[in-house]
Amino acid sequence: MIALKLAYRNLVGAGIRTWLNVFVLSIAYVLIIYFNGLMSGWNREARRDTINWEIANGQYWQKDYDPYDPFSFNDSHSAIPSVFNSKIDEGKIVPILISEATIYPEGRIQSIVLKGISTNQKILKLPTYELNVEIAEIPGIIGKRFSKNTNLKKDDLVTVRWRDANGTFDAAEIRIISVFNCNVPTVDNGQIWIPLDDLQKMKQMPDEATILVNGDELKVNSEIVGWVYKDIEFLVMDITKIIKTKRIGSSFFYIIILALAMLAIFDTQVLSIFKRQKEIGTYVAMGMTRKQVVTLFTVEGAFHAVLAAIVGAIYGIPILAYVAKIGFKIPEGSDDMGLAMADVIYPFFSLMLIVSTIILVFLITTIVSYLPARKISKMEPTDAIKGKIQ
Amino acid sequence: MEQSKIITIKNLVKKFPVGKGFFIALNGINTGFEQGEFAGLVGPSGSGKTTLLNIIGSLDSPSEGSAEVLGYSVGSLTHKQAAMLRRQHIGFIFQTFNLLPVYTVFENIEFPLLLMNMTATERTKAVHDAIEWVGLGDKIKSRPAMLSGGECQRVAIARAMVKKPEIVLADEPTANLDAENSHHILQTMEKLNKELKTTFIFATHDEKVINYLHRKIQLFDGKIAKDELIKSI
Ligand SMILES: Nc1ncnc2c1ncn2[C@@H]1O[C@H](COP(=O)(O)OP(=O)(O)OP(=O)(O)O)[C@@H](O)[C@H]1O
Ligand SMILES: [Mg+2]
């Protein structure tokens, strides 16, 4: 208690140098919270969008399905197990059939993935109801990224070629009914969504599917032979991983600022212990133990972190609140990072983030303050009183 | 007679390592102090006055022999025990005042009490008493930088006295003061010595201080050359 009071007085008594250190340290606080808040916001948005557009509450995968290996698509389809029939009728499970295919937009060749989905589904945000049209060609919807890459637009026709269950090539025309706007690249890049019935016919795979999207709260309890359940955590693992790397990448900025602040505080501590030998000797003469004096100087240094938190709050709260409201505009062209990215990311500053940042900075500051202060316990009080230690 | 001795020094030797050998700063000191003495260590520069005072104050320890202060053997105290001894029983007054610059007069004087876990009310009362003793009632909120040298030393006396210690050790307390201020603080200390029975031990070569002493211990080359009572208590 007394150390706190003394430390505060000494530190504030030290004037401009203190405030300079405090200011730099406060920037470190704000940057740490800003960057991590940005990443958390991105993570939350990406996760939410991916759940809404792609994975719902989880998915059953046909046991051979591997989303990263298009060659697996030929074999990864099975008849939909009958246990799911009632749930599918209730609209709680959405079957999707996935097939490799080739399109010929503007005379070029491009490998794509065809995904057949029930047009009446309401579990995913995909606008599949638009596929409910009576036209001569097969109706298809695509995402904005795919539209940009292939130059396919609403009402365009494109030739598609695929291999059916027997390995025989076949071809047809798809008409693009609409282009949907979605931030999730994994339902957009390199794929065309068409009605499930059409794809089942094209592939000669009646009643078959590759994955079953579960919109129900619960998964079906019993083991289903030939199908594996993937829960949300598994399905968003890639997002979590990518954002983790981004998080580490962005930490570069604030680590530099934090290091600068720590260097300044270390330097201040060394100088103040050197300049205040007489004071240290006086404390000892008055009956403070060396440990108490070391604590006093450590607390004094650590107090930088407390003041910096206050100063950082004064300008940081308005700034961060503003940023959280208007969001962070993602620069054009930084699109294909393999995970959902909105045009604007809204940082999310959790209490947990703020508290853990304060604790972290406080701990580092305390250690940095303690290191020079340890020297005090090696001083001879008789020399310190005279202030003659070099 | 032995009963009232609060400091007993026997065959005290203090050596400082210098280069490969030793410098002997105190060489076979035998003496003692009773409660309420107003004594001074006098002698030329380098004779060992500060060294002896530091050992009595448990800031330093003997190389040989013993120094017993209030029943504690200085040489065998741990750092913490020595700190406790100083905290409870010993006040220091320095040549350079050594006030804490960022604190007010009140806070400077209060400091030793903060170490003693006194309540705020007890502290405030004790500080006001101490300020009264040294006659600085109007400077209570000033900071040391705003005070004259004499006033600073009076604050230092109040700080040393506020916990009513048995022993006050004053190393050259007047060296940075003019004659008038020197007399003023000496009169203050003499009065406190009388009223509170505090033992004062000075280290000095200032004639003005020597004139106030009741006992004069002359040091020369680390030895006691002469020990004389000037005024009886
Ligand atoms: N830490 C030390 N290391 C080596 N020598 C020391 C140390 N402290 C004191 N001395 C030496 O011991 C001798 C006595 O020193 P001390 O400070 O006790 O003298 P003093 O009588 O107080 O002198 P002054 O009147 O100048 O203050 C001096 O010669 C000094 O150089
Ligand atoms: Mg001296």
XYZ file of C-alpha atoms and ligand atoms in Angstrom, chain A residues 382-383 386 388, chain B residues 16-18 23-26 43-52 54 60 95 171-172 203-205 219, ligand 1:
61
model
C 26.682 3.592 3.607
C 27.832 4.343 0.057
C 26.647 9.574 0.191
C 29.016 7.904 -4.408
C 37.949 -1.804 4.422
C 39.367 -3.783 1.545
C 41.641 -1.536 -0.474
C 42.589 -0.106 5.275
C 41.973 -0.062 9.009
C 39.420 2.678 9.665
C 38.709 1.742 13.293
C 38.477 14.338 15.260
C 40.169 15.162 11.988
C 38.880 14.063 8.619
C 39.474 10.382 8.045
C 39.715 9.547 11.735
C 36.746 7.153 11.549
C 33.824 9.170 12.938
C 31.357 8.305 10.186
C 32.474 4.695 10.164
C 31.782 4.327 13.892
C 27.425 3.788 10.731
C 27.661 -1.330 8.567
C 24.958 16.490 6.582
C 26.712 13.018 11.018
C 27.976 16.593 10.544
C 30.082 13.052 14.387
C 31.561 16.489 13.868
C 34.534 18.766 13.767
C 39.099 9.930 17.535
N 33.882 2.029 2.034
C 35.162 2.372 2.297
N 36.163 1.783 1.624
C 37.442 2.095 1.876
N 37.802 3.005 2.758
C 36.852 3.639 3.459
C 35.470 3.361 3.257
N 34.749 4.123 4.094
C 35.641 4.872 4.785
N 36.895 4.575 4.398
C 38.111 5.162 4.930
O 38.094 5.053 6.342
C 38.605 6.235 6.925
C 37.609 6.763 7.911
O 36.530 7.240 7.185
P 35.343 8.051 7.880
O 34.373 8.384 6.820
O 34.866 7.268 9.042
O 36.100 9.346 8.391
P 35.476 10.616 9.098
O 36.137 10.724 10.403
O 34.026 10.544 9.089
O 35.992 11.767 8.158
P 35.246 13.101 7.709
O 35.424 14.056 8.821
O 36.002 13.526 6.490
O 33.860 12.743 7.439
C 38.901 7.194 5.799
O 40.284 7.188 5.562
C 38.167 6.633 4.623
O 38.894 6.857 3.450
